[in-house]
Amino acid sequence: MNLTTDAFIVNQSDNDLGTIKEKIKESVLKGMTFCEKGVGLSRNMALMRANGDICLMADDDMVYVDSYESIVKRAYSNYPDADMIVFNVRIHQNGKTIEKVKKNGRVHLWNALKYGTVCFSFRRKNVLEQRVSFSLLFGGGTGNGSGEDTLFITDVLRSGLKVYSVQDVIADVYNDGSTWFNGYNEKYFEDKGTLFKALFPKLYFFPILRFTFKYRNLYEEDMSAFKALSCMIFGKKV
């Protein structure tokens, strides 16, 4: 992962295997293995046990660029009022490379849904003071596919904290596998509908409708737009 900063690593297994602590150059790496499942659980464990001012959330398929520490520090210096900054990462998948952040600026509810946890950085104290954490009902290891990262950033925004986006790349993500994505099937769209209902309890139909047509080119070989829409509407009732 090319870590050059202190890190807390949470591993999930079939057994509780205790803790590890190792120093590599100037970095202190701590880790714990728990007998549990659910990405929200592991991220909350790390959030509770971290002690840095500014935290990054990582996945094990990430490789940080050499200068990521200075990039993060510079961004928070440029945006001193930032409680959270989403950074650019390069997603390598199916022979393509996708960059997640297109421009610098403020992040609001209407443009926050495209960012995943691999982009997240935040001032830990500010997030904890607002009682924001990762959902235990969405994401790998739960019954509802992805979405814990989307709920996290929207909770941050609704709590009144300020979020910015920065185009600087901090890492490459080699997204060759997934613990939750098994294709654009009925379960995928039911989970999306459930997530939109959790995000927008009264206005869920509008993001469902938008998702149906905006991303039609991704799923149209597997499912019709009408079928995708009906699955999402059904999912919001599950």
PDB file of C-alpha atoms in Angstrom:
ATOM      1  CA  MET A   1       0.000   0.000   0.000  1.00  0.00           C
ATOM      2  CA  ASN A   2       3.085   2.255   0.123  1.00  0.00           C
ATOM      3  CA  LEU A   3       2.197   3.609   3.564  1.00  0.00           C
ATOM      4  CA  THR A   4       4.450   6.332   4.927  1.00  0.00           C
ATOM      5  CA  THR A   5       2.191   7.487   7.777  1.00  0.00           C
ATOM      6  CA  ASP A   6       0.854   5.840  10.918  1.00  0.00           C
ATOM      7  CA  ALA A   7      -1.927   3.382  10.192  1.00  0.00           C
ATOM      8  CA  PHE A   8      -4.530   1.320  12.025  1.00  0.00           C
ATOM      9  CA  ILE A   9      -5.499  -1.854  10.173  1.00  0.00           C
ATOM     10  CA  VAL A  10      -8.670  -3.807  10.928  1.00  0.00           C
ATOM     11  CA  ASN A  11      -8.865  -7.380   9.675  1.00  0.00           C
ATOM     12  CA  GLN A  12     -11.953  -9.601   9.754  1.00  0.00           C
ATOM     13  CA  SER A  13     -11.558 -13.333  10.197  1.00  0.00           C
ATOM     14  CA  ASP A  14     -13.223 -16.416  11.627  1.00  0.00           C
ATOM     15  CA  ASN A  15     -11.233 -15.950  14.835  1.00  0.00           C
ATOM     16  CA  ASP A  16     -10.183 -13.147  17.168  1.00  0.00           C
ATOM     17  CA  LEU A  17      -6.412 -13.067  16.748  1.00  0.00           C
ATOM     18  CA  GLY A  18      -5.487 -10.135  18.939  1.00  0.00           C
ATOM     19  CA  THR A  19      -3.371  -7.129  18.050  1.00  0.00           C
ATOM     20  CA  ILE A  20      -0.118  -6.389  16.272  1.00  0.00           C
ATOM     21  CA  LYS A  21       2.170  -3.383  16.381  1.00  0.00           C
ATOM     22  CA  GLU A  22       5.077  -2.775  14.050  1.00  0.00           C
ATOM     23  CA  LYS A  23       7.307   0.152  13.207  1.00  0.00           C
ATOM     24  CA  ILE A  24       8.427   0.597   9.599  1.00  0.00           C
ATOM     25  CA  LYS A  25      10.845   3.493   9.221  1.00  0.00           C
ATOM     26  CA  GLU A  26       9.035   6.398  10.894  1.00  0.00           C
ATOM     27  CA  SER A  27       5.545   4.895  10.676  1.00  0.00           C
ATOM     28  CA  VAL A  28       3.734   2.967  13.395  1.00  0.00           C
ATOM     29  CA  LEU A  29       1.352   0.292  12.126  1.00  0.00           C
ATOM     30  CA  LYS A  30      -1.214  -1.153  14.501  1.00  0.00           C
ATOM     31  CA  GLY A  31      -3.669  -3.878  13.646  1.00  0.00           C
ATOM     32  CA  MET A  32      -6.480  -5.926  15.138  1.00  0.00           C
ATOM     33  CA  THR A  33      -8.219  -9.053  13.868  1.00  0.00           C
ATOM     34  CA  PHE A  34     -11.847  -9.511  14.886  1.00  0.00           C
ATOM     35  CA  CYS A  35     -14.256 -12.405  14.464  1.00  0.00           C
ATOM     36  CA  GLU A  36     -16.956 -10.364  12.755  1.00  0.00           C
ATOM     37  CA  LYS A  37     -18.259  -9.425   9.331  1.00  0.00           C
ATOM     38  CA  GLY A  38     -19.284  -6.084   7.837  1.00  0.00           C
ATOM     39  CA  VAL A  39     -17.263  -3.253   6.357  1.00  0.00           C
ATOM     40  CA  GLY A  40     -19.123  -0.697   8.475  1.00  0.00           C
ATOM     41  CA  LEU A  41     -17.996  -2.517  11.626  1.00  0.00           C
ATOM     42  CA  SER A  42     -14.350  -2.518  10.593  1.00  0.00           C
ATOM     43  CA  ARG A  43     -14.372   1.156   9.603  1.00  0.00           C
ATOM     44  CA  ASN A  44     -16.015   2.156  12.866  1.00  0.00           C
ATOM     45  CA  MET A  45     -13.422   0.115  14.767  1.00  0.00           C
ATOM     46  CA  ALA A  46     -10.666   2.044  12.994  1.00  0.00           C
ATOM     47  CA  LEU A  47     -12.445   5.366  13.509  1.00  0.00           C
ATOM     48  CA  MET A  48     -12.703   4.757  17.258  1.00  0.00           C
ATOM     49  CA  ARG A  49      -9.107   3.647  17.682  1.00  0.00           C
ATOM     50  CA  ALA A  50      -7.319   6.106  15.415  1.00  0.00           C
ATOM     51  CA  ASN A  51      -5.595   9.016  17.116  1.00  0.00           C
ATOM     52  CA  GLY A  52      -4.553  11.279  14.241  1.00  0.00           C
ATOM     53  CA  ASP A  53      -5.954  14.721  13.592  1.00  0.00           C
ATOM     54  CA  ILE A  54      -6.607  13.992   9.907  1.00  0.00           C
ATOM     55  CA  CYS A  55      -7.618  10.446   8.944  1.00  0.00           C
ATOM     56  CA  LEU A  56      -7.834   8.645   5.614  1.00  0.00           C
ATOM     57  CA  MET A  57     -10.019   5.599   5.032  1.00  0.00           C
ATOM     58  CA  ALA A  58      -8.377   2.904   2.913  1.00  0.00           C
ATOM     59  CA  ASP A  59      -9.170  -0.426   1.282  1.00  0.00           C
ATOM     60  CA  ASP A  60      -6.610  -3.205   0.923  1.00  0.00           C
ATOM     61  CA  ASP A  61      -6.508  -2.838  -2.887  1.00  0.00           C
ATOM     62  CA  MET A  62      -5.084   0.706  -2.684  1.00  0.00           C
ATOM     63  CA  VAL A  63      -1.529   1.855  -3.349  1.00  0.00           C
ATOM     64  CA  TYR A  64      -0.793   5.385  -2.163  1.00  0.00           C
ATOM     65  CA  VAL A  65       1.363   7.732  -4.224  1.00  0.00           C
ATOM     66  CA  ASP A  66       4.743   8.612  -2.732  1.00  0.00           C
ATOM     67  CA  SER A  67       3.753  12.145  -1.777  1.00  0.00           C
ATOM     68  CA  TYR A  68       0.271  11.492  -0.378  1.00  0.00           C
ATOM     69  CA  GLU A  69       1.077  12.849   3.085  1.00  0.00           C
ATOM     70  CA  SER A  70       2.232  16.223   1.769  1.00  0.00           C
ATOM     71  CA  ILE A  71      -0.740  16.371  -0.652  1.00  0.00           C
ATOM     72  CA  VAL A  72      -3.193  15.903   2.234  1.00  0.00           C
ATOM     73  CA  LYS A  73      -1.453  18.430   4.486  1.00  0.00           C
ATOM     74  CA  ARG A  74      -1.325  20.999   1.686  1.00  0.00           C
ATOM     75  CA  ALA A  75      -5.026  20.600   0.923  1.00  0.00           C
ATOM     76  CA  TYR A  76      -6.039  21.172   4.533  1.00  0.00           C
ATOM     77  CA  SER A  77      -3.764  24.197   4.615  1.00  0.00           C
ATOM     78  CA  ASN A  78      -5.469  25.545   1.472  1.00  0.00           C
ATOM     79  CA  TYR A  79      -8.933  24.850   2.949  1.00  0.00           C
ATOM     80  CA  PRO A  80      -8.494  25.611   6.672  1.00  0.00           C
ATOM     81  CA  ASP A  81     -12.261  25.460   7.289  1.00  0.00           C
ATOM     82  CA  ALA A  82     -12.557  21.952   5.792  1.00  0.00           C
ATOM     83  CA  ASP A  83     -13.898  19.247   8.069  1.00  0.00           C
ATOM     84  CA  MET A  84     -13.646  16.658   5.293  1.00  0.00           C
ATOM     85  CA  ILE A  85     -11.846  16.544   1.933  1.00  0.00           C
ATOM     86  CA  VAL A  86     -12.440  13.992  -0.810  1.00  0.00           C
ATOM     87  CA  PHE A  87      -9.302  13.399  -2.851  1.00  0.00           C
ATOM     88  CA  ASN A  88      -8.860  12.070  -6.344  1.00  0.00           C
ATOM     89  CA  VAL A  89      -7.971   8.402  -6.781  1.00  0.00           C
ATOM     90  CA  ARG A  90      -7.361   6.418  -9.956  1.00  0.00           C
ATOM     91  CA  ILE A  91      -9.652   3.372 -10.187  1.00  0.00           C
ATOM     92  CA  HIS A  92      -8.157   0.623 -12.374  1.00  0.00           C
ATOM     93  CA  GLN A  93     -10.837  -1.819 -13.491  1.00  0.00           C
ATOM     94  CA  ASN A  94     -11.493  -3.927 -16.601  1.00  0.00           C
ATOM     95  CA  GLY A  95      -8.598  -2.341 -18.477  1.00  0.00           C
ATOM     96  CA  LYS A  96      -9.876   1.191 -17.831  1.00  0.00           C
ATOM     97  CA  THR A  97      -8.738   3.955 -15.498  1.00  0.00           C
ATOM     98  CA  ILE A  98     -11.303   6.260 -13.910  1.00  0.00           C
ATOM     99  CA  GLU A  99     -10.493   9.332 -11.833  1.00  0.00           C
ATOM    100  CA  LYS A 100     -13.106  10.182  -9.207  1.00  0.00           C
ATOM    101  CA  VAL A 101     -12.659  13.934  -8.655  1.00  0.00           C
ATOM    102  CA  LYS A 102     -13.122  16.226 -11.636  1.00  0.00           C
ATOM    103  CA  LYS A 103     -12.654  19.643 -10.003  1.00  0.00           C
ATOM    104  CA  ASN A 104     -11.763  21.447  -6.789  1.00  0.00           C
ATOM    105  CA  GLY A 105     -14.566  22.995  -4.761  1.00  0.00           C
ATOM    106  CA  ARG A 106     -17.347  22.482  -2.256  1.00  0.00           C
ATOM    107  CA  VAL A 107     -19.191  19.215  -2.012  1.00  0.00           C
ATOM    108  CA  HIS A 108     -22.944  19.352  -1.390  1.00  0.00           C
ATOM    109  CA  LEU A 109     -25.693  16.754  -1.074  1.00  0.00           C
ATOM    110  CA  TRP A 110     -26.436  16.896  -4.788  1.00  0.00           C
ATOM    111  CA  ASN A 111     -22.868  16.057  -5.868  1.00  0.00           C
ATOM    112  CA  ALA A 112     -21.661  13.875  -2.977  1.00  0.00           C
ATOM    113  CA  LEU A 113     -23.101  10.499  -3.988  1.00  0.00           C
ATOM    114  CA  LYS A 114     -20.336   9.642  -6.487  1.00  0.00           C
ATOM    115  CA  TYR A 115     -17.522   9.532  -3.937  1.00  0.00           C
ATOM    116  CA  GLY A 116     -16.454   6.317  -2.218  1.00  0.00           C
ATOM    117  CA  THR A 117     -14.569   5.748   1.008  1.00  0.00           C
ATOM    118  CA  VAL A 118     -11.229   5.463  -0.785  1.00  0.00           C
ATOM    119  CA  CYS A 119     -11.501   9.220  -1.485  1.00  0.00           C
ATOM    120  CA  PHE A 120     -12.328  10.194   2.092  1.00  0.00           C
ATOM    121  CA  SER A 121     -10.225  12.190   4.512  1.00  0.00           C
ATOM    122  CA  PHE A 122     -11.572  14.041   7.523  1.00  0.00           C
ATOM    123  CA  ARG A 123     -10.756  15.707  10.798  1.00  0.00           C
ATOM    124  CA  ARG A 124     -11.496  12.863  13.170  1.00  0.00           C
ATOM    125  CA  LYS A 125     -12.437  15.026  16.167  1.00  0.00           C
ATOM    126  CA  ASN A 126     -14.979  17.037  14.159  1.00  0.00           C
ATOM    127  CA  VAL A 127     -16.659  13.909  12.780  1.00  0.00           C
ATOM    128  CA  LEU A 128     -16.866  12.248  16.209  1.00  0.00           C
ATOM    129  CA  GLU A 129     -18.282  15.400  17.794  1.00  0.00           C
ATOM    130  CA  GLN A 130     -21.165  15.238  15.312  1.00  0.00           C
ATOM    131  CA  ARG A 131     -21.709  11.536  16.162  1.00  0.00           C
ATOM    132  CA  VAL A 132     -21.196  10.478  12.543  1.00  0.00           C
ATOM    133  CA  SER A 133     -20.198   6.863  11.900  1.00  0.00           C
ATOM    134  CA  PHE A 134     -20.515   4.199   9.225  1.00  0.00           C
ATOM    135  CA  SER A 135     -23.820   2.388   8.795  1.00  0.00           C
ATOM    136  CA  LEU A 136     -23.902  -1.269   9.834  1.00  0.00           C
ATOM    137  CA  LEU A 137     -26.798  -1.979   7.454  1.00  0.00           C
ATOM    138  CA  PHE A 138     -25.067  -1.323   4.122  1.00  0.00           C
ATOM    139  CA  GLY A 139     -21.825  -2.455   2.508  1.00  0.00           C
ATOM    140  CA  GLY A 140     -19.890  -5.701   2.230  1.00  0.00           C
ATOM    141  CA  GLY A 141     -20.828  -8.228   4.916  1.00  0.00           C
ATOM    142  CA  THR A 142     -24.422  -6.990   5.216  1.00  0.00           C
ATOM    143  CA  GLY A 143     -27.521  -7.854   3.237  1.00  0.00           C
ATOM    144  CA  ASN A 144     -27.696  -4.559   1.357  1.00  0.00           C
ATOM    145  CA  GLY A 145     -24.694  -4.330  -0.965  1.00  0.00           C
ATOM    146  CA  SER A 146     -22.836  -1.022  -1.026  1.00  0.00           C
ATOM    147  CA  GLY A 147     -23.861   2.352   0.379  1.00  0.00           C
ATOM    148  CA  GLU A 148     -22.196   2.801   3.762  1.00  0.00           C
ATOM    149  CA  ASP A 149     -19.805   5.374   2.257  1.00  0.00           C
ATOM    150  CA  THR A 150     -22.646   7.360   0.663  1.00  0.00           C
ATOM    151  CA  LEU A 151     -24.557   7.443   3.934  1.00  0.00           C
ATOM    152  CA  PHE A 152     -21.405   8.555   5.771  1.00  0.00           C
ATOM    153  CA  ILE A 153     -20.695  11.581   3.549  1.00  0.00           C
ATOM    154  CA  THR A 154     -24.353  12.645   3.480  1.00  0.00           C
ATOM    155  CA  ASP A 155     -24.493  12.397   7.284  1.00  0.00           C
ATOM    156  CA  VAL A 156     -21.359  14.562   7.451  1.00  0.00           C
ATOM    157  CA  LEU A 157     -22.994  17.176   5.224  1.00  0.00           C
ATOM    158  CA  ARG A 158     -26.323  17.112   7.060  1.00  0.00           C
ATOM    159  CA  SER A 159     -24.517  17.629  10.348  1.00  0.00           C
ATOM    160  CA  GLY A 160     -23.296  20.985   9.031  1.00  0.00           C
ATOM    161  CA  LEU A 161     -19.640  20.055   8.472  1.00  0.00           C
ATOM    162  CA  LYS A 162     -17.868  21.499   5.425  1.00  0.00           C
ATOM    163  CA  VAL A 163     -16.701  19.137   2.685  1.00  0.00           C
ATOM    164  CA  TYR A 164     -14.390  19.972  -0.225  1.00  0.00           C
ATOM    165  CA  SER A 165     -13.127  18.045  -3.253  1.00  0.00           C
ATOM    166  CA  VAL A 166      -9.513  18.211  -4.444  1.00  0.00           C
ATOM    167  CA  GLN A 167      -8.256  16.943  -7.812  1.00  0.00           C
ATOM    168  CA  ASP A 168      -4.851  15.846  -6.517  1.00  0.00           C
ATOM    169  CA  VAL A 169      -4.388  12.068  -6.787  1.00  0.00           C
ATOM    170  CA  ILE A 170      -3.463  10.347  -3.526  1.00  0.00           C
ATOM    171  CA  ALA A 171      -3.744   6.688  -4.542  1.00  0.00           C
ATOM    172  CA  ASP A 172      -4.372   4.055  -7.191  1.00  0.00           C
ATOM    173  CA  VAL A 173      -7.097   1.478  -6.571  1.00  0.00           C
ATOM    174  CA  TYR A 174      -6.890  -1.890  -8.315  1.00  0.00           C
ATOM    175  CA  ASN A 175     -10.539  -2.853  -8.290  1.00  0.00           C
ATOM    176  CA  ASP A 176     -10.329  -6.402  -9.609  1.00  0.00           C
ATOM    177  CA  GLY A 177     -12.842  -7.981  -7.270  1.00  0.00           C
ATOM    178  CA  SER A 178     -15.800  -7.148  -5.057  1.00  0.00           C
ATOM    179  CA  THR A 179     -17.348  -8.706  -1.969  1.00  0.00           C
ATOM    180  CA  TRP A 180     -20.817  -7.448  -2.894  1.00  0.00           C
ATOM    181  CA  PHE A 181     -21.147  -6.789  -6.660  1.00  0.00           C
ATOM    182  CA  ASN A 182     -22.349  -9.811  -8.644  1.00  0.00           C
ATOM    183  CA  GLY A 183     -23.635  -8.064 -11.737  1.00  0.00           C
ATOM    184  CA  TYR A 184     -26.627  -5.899 -12.599  1.00  0.00           C
ATOM    185  CA  ASN A 185     -29.236  -8.332 -11.341  1.00  0.00           C
ATOM    186  CA  GLU A 186     -32.479  -7.911  -9.404  1.00  0.00           C
ATOM    187  CA  LYS A 187     -30.677  -7.935  -6.040  1.00  0.00           C
ATOM    188  CA  TYR A 188     -28.380  -5.096  -7.186  1.00  0.00           C
ATOM    189  CA  PHE A 189     -31.325  -2.830  -8.040  1.00  0.00           C
ATOM    190  CA  GLU A 190     -33.348  -3.791  -4.962  1.00  0.00           C
ATOM    191  CA  ASP A 191     -30.341  -2.800  -2.833  1.00  0.00           C
ATOM    192  CA  LYS A 192     -30.088   0.508  -4.699  1.00  0.00           C
ATOM    193  CA  GLY A 193     -33.731   1.238  -4.000  1.00  0.00           C
ATOM    194  CA  THR A 194     -33.246   0.464  -0.312  1.00  0.00           C
ATOM    195  CA  LEU A 195     -30.239   2.791  -0.212  1.00  0.00           C
ATOM    196  CA  PHE A 196     -32.079   5.676  -1.908  1.00  0.00           C
ATOM    197  CA  LYS A 197     -34.916   5.263   0.595  1.00  0.00           C
ATOM    198  CA  ALA A 198     -32.389   5.485   3.448  1.00  0.00           C
ATOM    199  CA  LEU A 199     -30.748   8.558   1.898  1.00  0.00           C
ATOM    200  CA  PHE A 200     -33.927  10.413   0.920  1.00  0.00           C
ATOM    201  CA  PRO A 201     -36.885   9.023   2.901  1.00  0.00           C
ATOM    202  CA  LYS A 202     -39.454  11.370   1.326  1.00  0.00           C
ATOM    203  CA  LEU A 203     -37.912  12.045  -2.097  1.00  0.00           C
ATOM    204  CA  TYR A 204     -36.452   8.628  -2.931  1.00  0.00           C
ATOM    205  CA  PHE A 205     -38.380   8.286  -6.212  1.00  0.00           C
ATOM    206  CA  PHE A 206     -36.456  11.108  -7.899  1.00  0.00           C
ATOM    207  CA  PRO A 207     -32.943   9.638  -7.395  1.00  0.00           C
ATOM    208  CA  ILE A 208     -34.327   6.221  -8.349  1.00  0.00           C
ATOM    209  CA  LEU A 209     -35.683   7.661 -11.604  1.00  0.00           C
ATOM    210  CA  ARG A 210     -32.448   9.554 -12.278  1.00  0.00           C
ATOM    211  CA  PHE A 211     -30.316   6.454 -11.650  1.00  0.00           C
ATOM    212  CA  THR A 212     -32.512   4.364 -13.953  1.00  0.00           C
ATOM    213  CA  PHE A 213     -31.873   6.536 -17.005  1.00  0.00           C
ATOM    214  CA  LYS A 214     -28.457   8.047 -16.290  1.00  0.00           C
ATOM    215  CA  TYR A 215     -26.765   4.656 -15.954  1.00  0.00           C
ATOM    216  CA  ARG A 216     -28.876   2.748 -18.447  1.00  0.00           C
ATOM    217  CA  ASN A 217     -25.868   2.119 -20.716  1.00  0.00           C
ATOM    218  CA  LEU A 218     -24.178   0.158 -17.904  1.00  0.00           C
ATOM    219  CA  TYR A 219     -26.949  -2.371 -17.300  1.00  0.00           C
ATOM    220  CA  GLU A 220     -29.090  -2.452 -20.464  1.00  0.00           C
ATOM    221  CA  GLU A 221     -27.490  -5.699 -21.664  1.00  0.00           C
ATOM    222  CA  ASP A 222     -28.646  -7.402 -18.461  1.00  0.00           C
ATOM    223  CA  MET A 223     -31.965  -5.735 -17.704  1.00  0.00           C
ATOM    224  CA  SER A 224     -34.532  -3.364 -19.161  1.00  0.00           C
ATOM    225  CA  ALA A 225     -34.950   0.117 -17.694  1.00  0.00           C
ATOM    226  CA  PHE A 226     -38.520  -0.724 -16.652  1.00  0.00           C
ATOM    227  CA  LYS A 227     -37.370  -3.854 -14.810  1.00  0.00           C
ATOM    228  CA  ALA A 228     -34.535  -1.947 -13.092  1.00  0.00           C
ATOM    229  CA  LEU A 229     -36.973   0.769 -12.015  1.00  0.00           C
ATOM    230  CA  SER A 230     -39.489  -1.720 -10.637  1.00  0.00           C
ATOM    231  CA  CYS A 231     -36.752  -3.564  -8.707  1.00  0.00           C
ATOM    232  CA  MET A 232     -35.584  -0.323  -7.098  1.00  0.00           C
ATOM    233  CA  ILE A 233     -39.135   0.667  -6.167  1.00  0.00           C
ATOM    234  CA  PHE A 234     -39.622  -2.802  -4.671  1.00  0.00           C
ATOM    235  CA  GLY A 235     -36.284  -2.551  -2.879  1.00  0.00           C
ATOM    236  CA  LYS A 236     -37.293   0.613  -1.059  1.00  0.00           C
ATOM    237  CA  LYS A 237     -40.096  -1.370   0.610  1.00  0.00           C
ATOM    238  CA  VAL A 238     -37.881  -4.261   1.737  1.00  0.00           C
TER     239      VAL A 238
END
